[in-house]
Protein backbone atom coordinates (compact mmCIF):
# COMPACT_ATOMS: atom_id res chain seq x y z
CA MET A 1 18.49 82.95 -147.17
CA LYS A 2 15.30 81.65 -145.53
CA LYS A 3 13.87 85.16 -145.17
CA LYS A 4 14.66 85.86 -148.80
CA LEU A 5 12.83 82.72 -149.94
CA VAL A 6 9.77 83.53 -147.85
CA ALA A 7 9.69 87.09 -149.19
CA LEU A 8 9.93 85.84 -152.76
CA PHE A 9 7.20 83.28 -152.07
CA MET A 10 4.78 85.95 -150.89
CA ALA A 11 5.72 88.46 -153.57
CA ALA A 12 5.33 85.90 -156.34
CA ALA A 13 1.89 84.82 -155.15
CA MET A 14 0.74 88.45 -154.97
CA ALA A 15 2.20 89.23 -158.38
CA PHE A 16 0.39 86.30 -159.99
CA GLY A 17 -2.95 87.31 -158.53
CA ALA A 18 -2.47 90.89 -159.69
CA VAL A 19 -1.03 90.58 -163.18
CA GLY A 20 -1.05 86.91 -164.24
CA CYS A 21 2.67 86.23 -164.00
CA GLY A 22 3.88 89.42 -165.57
CA GLY A 23 1.15 89.55 -168.19
CA GLY A 24 2.56 86.52 -169.97
CA GLU A 25 -0.48 84.30 -169.90
CA THR A 26 -2.04 82.69 -172.96
CA ALA A 27 -5.65 83.80 -173.19
CA PRO A 28 -8.40 81.14 -173.32
CA ALA A 29 -9.44 80.27 -176.83
CA GLU A 30 -12.86 81.34 -178.05
CA GLY A 31 -15.44 78.64 -177.42
CA ASP A 32 -13.59 77.20 -174.40
CA ALA A 33 -16.21 78.33 -171.88
CA ALA A 34 -17.10 74.72 -171.05
CA LEU A 35 -13.50 73.78 -170.37
CA GLU A 36 -11.84 73.95 -166.97
CA ASP A 37 -8.91 76.37 -166.80
CA PHE A 38 -5.56 74.81 -165.99
CA ASN A 39 -2.83 77.32 -165.12
CA ILE A 40 0.80 76.43 -165.69
CA VAL A 41 3.81 78.62 -164.91
CA LEU A 42 6.80 78.07 -167.17
CA ASP A 43 10.38 78.21 -165.96
CA TRP A 44 11.17 80.77 -168.68
CA TYR A 45 9.81 82.12 -171.95
CA PRO A 46 8.79 79.57 -174.60
CA ASN A 47 11.60 77.53 -176.11
CA ALA A 48 12.09 74.01 -177.47
CA ILE A 49 11.61 72.26 -174.13
CA HIS A 50 8.06 73.62 -173.96
CA SER A 51 7.10 72.46 -177.46
CA PHE A 52 4.96 69.57 -176.22
CA LEU A 53 2.74 72.00 -174.31
CA TYR A 54 2.04 74.17 -177.34
CA VAL A 55 1.55 71.08 -179.51
CA ALA A 56 -0.97 69.65 -177.06
CA GLN A 57 -2.73 72.99 -176.97
CA GLU A 58 -2.73 73.37 -180.76
CA LYS A 59 -3.88 69.80 -181.42
CA GLY A 60 -6.69 69.95 -178.89
CA TYR A 61 -5.29 67.35 -176.49
CA PHE A 62 -6.02 69.50 -173.46
CA ALA A 63 -9.52 70.19 -174.72
CA GLU A 64 -10.05 66.45 -175.11
CA GLU A 65 -9.30 66.19 -171.39
CA GLY A 66 -11.75 68.98 -170.60
CA LEU A 67 -9.01 71.51 -169.91
CA ASN A 68 -8.18 74.97 -171.18
CA LEU A 69 -4.44 75.38 -170.72
CA VAL A 70 -3.45 78.87 -169.58
CA ILE A 71 0.30 79.36 -170.00
CA ASN A 72 1.99 81.94 -167.76
CA PHE A 73 5.56 83.24 -167.86
CA PRO A 74 7.32 83.72 -164.52
CA ALA A 75 7.55 87.19 -163.02
CA ASN A 76 9.96 85.92 -160.35
CA THR A 77 12.56 83.16 -160.48
CA ASN A 78 10.72 81.04 -157.91
CA ASP A 79 7.20 81.35 -159.40
CA GLY A 80 7.38 77.73 -160.58
CA ILE A 81 7.33 76.52 -156.97
CA SER A 82 5.73 79.31 -154.96
CA LEU A 83 2.58 79.73 -157.05
CA PRO A 84 1.52 76.04 -157.13
CA ALA A 85 2.29 75.78 -153.41
CA ALA A 86 0.08 78.79 -152.74
CA GLY A 87 -2.75 77.45 -154.92
CA LYS A 88 -2.24 80.28 -157.42
CA ALA A 89 -1.34 77.90 -160.27
CA ASP A 90 -2.06 74.24 -160.98
CA ILE A 91 1.47 73.35 -162.12
CA GLY A 92 4.85 75.03 -162.19
CA ILE A 93 8.00 74.02 -164.06
CA TYR A 94 11.00 74.18 -161.75
CA TYR A 95 14.46 72.74 -161.03
CA LEU A 96 14.80 69.55 -158.99
CA GLN A 97 17.59 70.57 -156.61
CA ASP A 98 16.03 73.99 -155.99
CA ALA A 99 12.69 72.28 -155.35
CA ILE A 100 14.23 70.02 -152.70
CA LEU A 101 16.00 72.92 -151.01
CA THR A 102 12.91 75.13 -150.89
CA ALA A 103 10.46 72.39 -149.94
CA VAL A 104 12.63 71.03 -147.13
CA GLU A 105 14.17 74.19 -145.69
CA GLU A 106 11.03 76.32 -145.99
CA ASN A 107 8.44 73.56 -145.59
CA VAL A 108 6.81 74.65 -148.86
CA PRO A 109 3.97 72.20 -149.66
CA ILE A 110 4.72 70.92 -153.16
CA VAL A 111 4.86 67.55 -154.92
CA SER A 112 6.62 66.69 -158.17
CA VAL A 113 4.14 65.00 -160.52
CA GLY A 114 6.41 64.50 -163.51
CA ALA A 115 9.95 64.81 -164.87
CA VAL A 116 10.26 66.92 -168.01
CA THR A 117 13.80 65.61 -168.64
CA GLN A 118 15.32 62.33 -167.55
CA SER A 119 18.80 63.78 -167.06
CA SER A 120 20.64 66.99 -166.30
CA LEU A 121 21.04 69.70 -168.94
CA ASN A 122 23.52 71.82 -166.98
CA VAL A 123 26.96 72.16 -168.56
CA VAL A 124 30.20 74.05 -168.00
CA ILE A 125 31.09 76.06 -171.11
CA SER A 126 34.41 77.58 -172.14
CA LEU A 127 35.95 78.91 -175.32
CA ALA A 128 37.98 76.19 -177.01
CA GLU A 129 41.08 78.37 -176.84
CA SER A 130 41.01 78.12 -173.04
CA GLY A 131 41.92 74.44 -173.24
CA ILE A 132 39.31 73.53 -170.62
CA LYS A 133 37.81 70.15 -171.45
CA GLY A 134 36.99 68.88 -167.99
CA ALA A 135 37.01 69.83 -164.30
CA GLU A 136 40.67 68.86 -164.02
CA ASP A 137 41.48 71.78 -166.33
CA LEU A 138 39.93 74.40 -164.04
CA ALA A 139 43.07 74.78 -161.91
CA GLY A 140 44.20 78.39 -161.97
CA LYS A 141 41.10 79.46 -163.91
CA LYS A 142 38.21 81.83 -163.25
CA ILE A 143 34.83 80.11 -163.28
CA GLY A 144 31.69 82.21 -163.49
CA TYR A 145 28.36 81.29 -161.93
CA ALA A 146 25.02 82.90 -161.08
CA GLY A 147 25.85 83.51 -157.44
CA THR A 148 23.73 80.71 -155.98
CA VAL A 149 24.69 78.35 -153.18
CA LEU A 150 23.80 75.40 -155.43
CA SER A 151 26.20 76.55 -158.14
CA GLU A 152 28.96 76.98 -155.57
CA ALA A 153 28.37 73.45 -154.30
CA GLN A 154 28.43 72.04 -157.82
CA ILE A 155 31.73 73.76 -158.58
CA ALA A 156 33.23 72.52 -155.32
CA SER A 157 32.06 68.96 -156.09
CA MET A 158 33.60 69.02 -159.55
CA LEU A 159 36.91 70.29 -158.23
CA GLU A 160 37.01 67.73 -155.44
CA TYR A 161 36.20 64.92 -157.89
CA ALA A 162 39.09 66.07 -160.08
CA GLY A 163 41.49 66.13 -157.12
CA LEU A 164 41.41 69.92 -156.74
CA SER A 165 40.01 72.28 -154.12
CA ALA A 166 38.11 75.54 -154.11
CA ASP A 167 41.43 77.31 -153.60
CA ASP A 168 42.65 76.07 -156.96
CA CYS A 169 40.37 78.32 -159.00
CA GLN A 170 38.57 81.64 -158.62
CA PHE A 171 34.78 81.76 -158.28
CA VAL A 172 33.27 84.82 -159.98
CA ASP A 173 29.62 85.82 -159.52
CA VAL A 174 28.55 87.01 -162.99
CA GLY A 175 24.82 86.99 -162.30
CA PHE A 176 22.79 85.50 -165.12
CA ASP A 177 24.92 86.97 -167.90
CA LEU A 178 26.79 83.71 -168.39
CA LEU A 179 27.30 83.88 -172.14
CA THR A 180 28.78 87.37 -172.19
CA ALA A 181 31.07 86.55 -169.28
CA THR A 182 32.40 83.59 -171.27
CA THR A 183 32.77 85.20 -174.68
CA THR A 184 34.33 88.45 -173.45
CA GLY A 185 37.00 86.73 -171.37
CA GLN A 186 35.67 88.00 -168.04
CA VAL A 187 35.99 84.40 -166.88
CA ASP A 188 37.52 81.27 -168.36
CA ALA A 189 34.39 79.13 -168.01
CA THR A 190 30.83 79.34 -166.70
CA THR A 191 28.52 76.81 -165.10
CA GLY A 192 24.72 76.91 -165.09
CA ASN A 193 24.40 76.84 -168.87
CA MET A 194 21.82 74.61 -170.56
CA VAL A 195 23.27 72.26 -173.16
CA ASN A 196 20.15 72.64 -175.30
CA HIS A 197 20.26 76.43 -175.40
CA GLU A 198 23.57 78.13 -174.65
CA VAL A 199 25.62 75.56 -176.59
CA PRO A 200 23.74 75.84 -179.93
CA GLN A 201 23.39 79.61 -179.44
CA LEU A 202 27.13 80.13 -179.10
CA GLU A 203 27.81 77.80 -181.99
CA GLU A 204 25.34 79.72 -184.18
CA GLU A 205 27.18 82.92 -183.27
CA GLY A 206 30.41 81.36 -184.54
CA PHE A 207 32.19 80.62 -181.27
CA ASP A 208 34.36 77.54 -180.99
CA ILE A 209 33.55 76.11 -177.56
CA ASN A 210 34.14 73.20 -175.23
CA TYR A 211 31.65 71.96 -172.66
CA PHE A 212 31.26 69.19 -170.12
CA TYR A 213 28.63 68.00 -167.65
CA PRO A 214 29.06 68.50 -163.89
CA THR A 215 27.36 65.10 -163.51
CA ASP A 216 30.53 63.55 -164.97
CA TYR A 217 32.44 65.02 -162.02
CA GLY A 218 30.65 64.07 -158.82
CA VAL A 219 27.43 66.09 -159.10
CA PRO A 220 24.42 63.71 -158.92
CA GLU A 221 22.34 63.09 -162.02
CA CYS A 222 18.91 64.68 -161.82
CA TYR A 223 15.75 65.50 -163.70
CA GLU A 224 16.67 69.02 -164.80
CA LEU A 225 13.09 70.28 -164.91
CA VAL A 226 10.04 68.87 -163.12
CA PHE A 227 6.33 69.57 -162.86
CA LEU A 228 5.42 70.81 -159.38
CA ALA A 229 1.91 70.86 -157.95
CA GLY A 230 0.63 71.95 -154.57
CA LYS A 231 0.16 69.14 -152.03
CA ASP A 232 -3.48 70.08 -151.54
CA ALA A 233 -4.14 69.78 -155.26
CA VAL A 234 -2.49 66.35 -155.46
CA GLU A 235 -4.43 65.09 -152.46
CA ASN A 236 -7.81 66.65 -153.23
CA ASN A 237 -7.98 66.77 -157.02
CA PRO A 238 -5.44 64.37 -158.55
CA GLU A 239 -7.76 63.61 -161.47
CA LYS A 240 -7.37 67.15 -162.83
CA ILE A 241 -3.60 66.79 -162.80
CA GLN A 242 -3.86 63.35 -164.40
CA ARG A 243 -5.84 64.86 -167.29
CA PHE A 244 -3.14 67.47 -167.74
CA LEU A 245 -0.38 64.86 -167.73
CA ARG A 246 -2.20 62.68 -170.27
CA ALA A 247 -2.48 65.64 -172.64
CA CYS A 248 1.24 66.39 -172.13
CA GLN A 249 2.15 62.82 -173.02
CA LYS A 250 0.12 63.07 -176.22
CA GLY A 251 1.83 66.36 -177.01
CA PHE A 252 5.26 64.83 -176.46
CA ASP A 253 4.41 61.78 -178.59
CA PHE A 254 3.44 64.11 -181.44
CA MET A 255 6.58 66.21 -180.89
CA LYS A 256 8.70 63.05 -181.01
CA GLU A 257 7.11 61.80 -184.22
CA ASN A 258 6.77 65.20 -185.92
CA PRO A 259 9.62 67.40 -184.65
CA GLU A 260 9.53 69.82 -187.61
CA GLU A 261 5.82 70.55 -187.22
CA ALA A 262 6.22 70.78 -183.45
CA LEU A 263 8.97 73.33 -183.95
CA GLN A 264 6.79 75.46 -186.20
CA ILE A 265 4.03 75.40 -183.59
CA LEU A 266 6.55 76.57 -180.99
CA LEU A 267 7.88 79.36 -183.21
CA ALA A 268 4.32 80.57 -183.82
CA ASN A 269 3.88 80.86 -180.03
CA GLN A 270 7.24 82.43 -179.16
CA ASN A 271 7.44 85.58 -177.06
CA ALA A 272 9.37 87.59 -179.63
CA GLU A 273 9.42 90.74 -177.51
CA ASN A 274 11.20 89.20 -174.53
CA PHE A 275 12.81 86.05 -175.90
CA PRO A 276 12.94 85.82 -179.72
CA LEU A 277 13.79 82.37 -180.99
CA SER A 278 16.23 81.31 -183.68
CA GLU A 279 14.86 78.45 -185.75
CA THR A 280 18.38 77.04 -186.10
CA VAL A 281 19.03 77.08 -182.36
CA GLU A 282 15.63 75.62 -181.49
CA THR A 283 16.01 72.88 -184.10
CA GLU A 284 19.30 71.80 -182.54
CA SER A 285 17.81 72.20 -179.08
CA MET A 286 14.99 69.81 -179.96
CA ASN A 287 17.50 67.31 -181.34
CA ILE A 288 19.34 67.43 -178.00
CA LEU A 289 16.18 67.27 -175.88
CA LEU A 290 14.18 64.46 -177.45
CA PRO A 291 16.58 61.66 -176.39
CA VAL A 292 16.70 62.92 -172.79
CA MET A 293 13.00 63.69 -172.33
CA GLU A 294 12.20 60.03 -172.88
CA THR A 295 14.64 57.11 -172.85
CA GLU A 296 14.53 53.35 -173.39
CA ASP A 297 14.27 52.95 -169.63
CA ALA A 298 11.88 55.78 -168.74
CA ARG A 299 8.78 57.07 -170.45
CA PHE A 300 8.27 60.84 -170.64
CA LEU A 301 7.31 62.29 -167.22
CA HIS A 302 8.36 59.18 -165.24
CA GLN A 303 10.47 59.79 -162.14
CA GLU A 304 12.17 57.65 -159.53
CA VAL A 305 12.21 58.50 -155.83
CA SER A 306 15.83 57.27 -155.74
CA VAL A 307 16.95 60.13 -158.00
CA TRP A 308 15.33 62.69 -155.70
CA GLN A 309 16.81 61.03 -152.62
CA GLU A 310 20.31 60.92 -154.10
CA ASN A 311 20.14 64.66 -154.74
CA ALA A 312 18.76 65.35 -151.26
CA ASP A 313 21.58 63.32 -149.71
CA TRP A 314 24.12 65.26 -151.78
CA LEU A 315 22.62 68.57 -150.66
CA TYR A 316 22.97 67.44 -147.06
CA GLU A 317 26.55 66.27 -147.58
CA LYS A 318 27.43 69.68 -149.02
CA GLY A 319 25.92 71.47 -146.02
CA ILE A 320 23.06 73.00 -148.00
CA LEU A 321 20.34 71.03 -146.22
CA ALA A 322 20.51 71.33 -142.45
CA GLU A 323 19.34 67.76 -141.85
CA LYS A 324 19.40 64.46 -143.73
CA THR A 325 15.88 64.18 -145.09
CA ASP A 326 13.62 61.52 -146.63
CA VAL A 327 12.10 63.21 -149.68
CA SER A 328 9.92 60.36 -150.92
CA ASP A 329 6.80 62.38 -150.13
CA LEU A 330 7.89 64.99 -152.70
CA VAL A 331 7.41 62.56 -155.62
CA VAL A 332 4.38 60.90 -157.18
CA ASN A 333 3.74 59.26 -160.57
CA LEU A 334 0.00 59.89 -160.86
CA LEU A 335 -0.41 58.15 -164.21
CA GLU A 336 1.22 54.97 -162.93
CA GLU A 337 -0.77 54.50 -159.74
């Protein structure tokens, strides 16, 4: 696994330098010569969770901070961590548990500078006819997942919490084709789905589904997506990142107050060739996301070290991390210092 991560790290950095993350970058706007480029690598193609970025770009919030935002789509699944760590991007959007695993096990020099969501989005989905409403109903069932060690640990945790064991259900590696595996009956349920995307998509397609959160069954709560920057960038040029974060906050505030206009800005910037968006799905997605991107207790982008540490401790308990590790140096709230 370590060799695979290192190989992906190097390949991703080379790919970015050669083709700009698979050719998915947003070109600088005319007249932006005086602005400083700021490269961000998304976790996927544009969808509702990225709306604040496109709003901030459209409304000139990045320009007000002296930045020209250059949006790149990932060519590899780990671009969101490997490229910022290698100094090939200023920020990457990535998953918290994966970030801990890669940073600790591979000593990849990254720091999280903001939480895009304040809670997990991962859900287990099944067709309603399966009768699966919680982890306790997985006994004797086939559960599909994307073949990752993290997914396996999450399934095992859910089963254990419900008084079951891994022997009580069948794990099926279905790759990333989670929806098809669910709707065709290849498996009884799948984990690794995002509540803001797969749920409204299946509902739009007319499927009657059930879903539940692994975090209700022993998996620690986490910030689903985070902003990662290279350690050198945080130490040597934190002001540039602060300007980016301020613009993001303005973009989110506009998105929160004007969700319909924010949605139209997103739709105008969708990548229709690779990931066409449904206005209905993205509308519902935004309705789901807004309450979890900022809460009464946590402003957008805020993060607590305790959440990171709880997840690191869980990874160690599940045998995924080789050693119990203090991860406080992986987290910084630059706008609150």
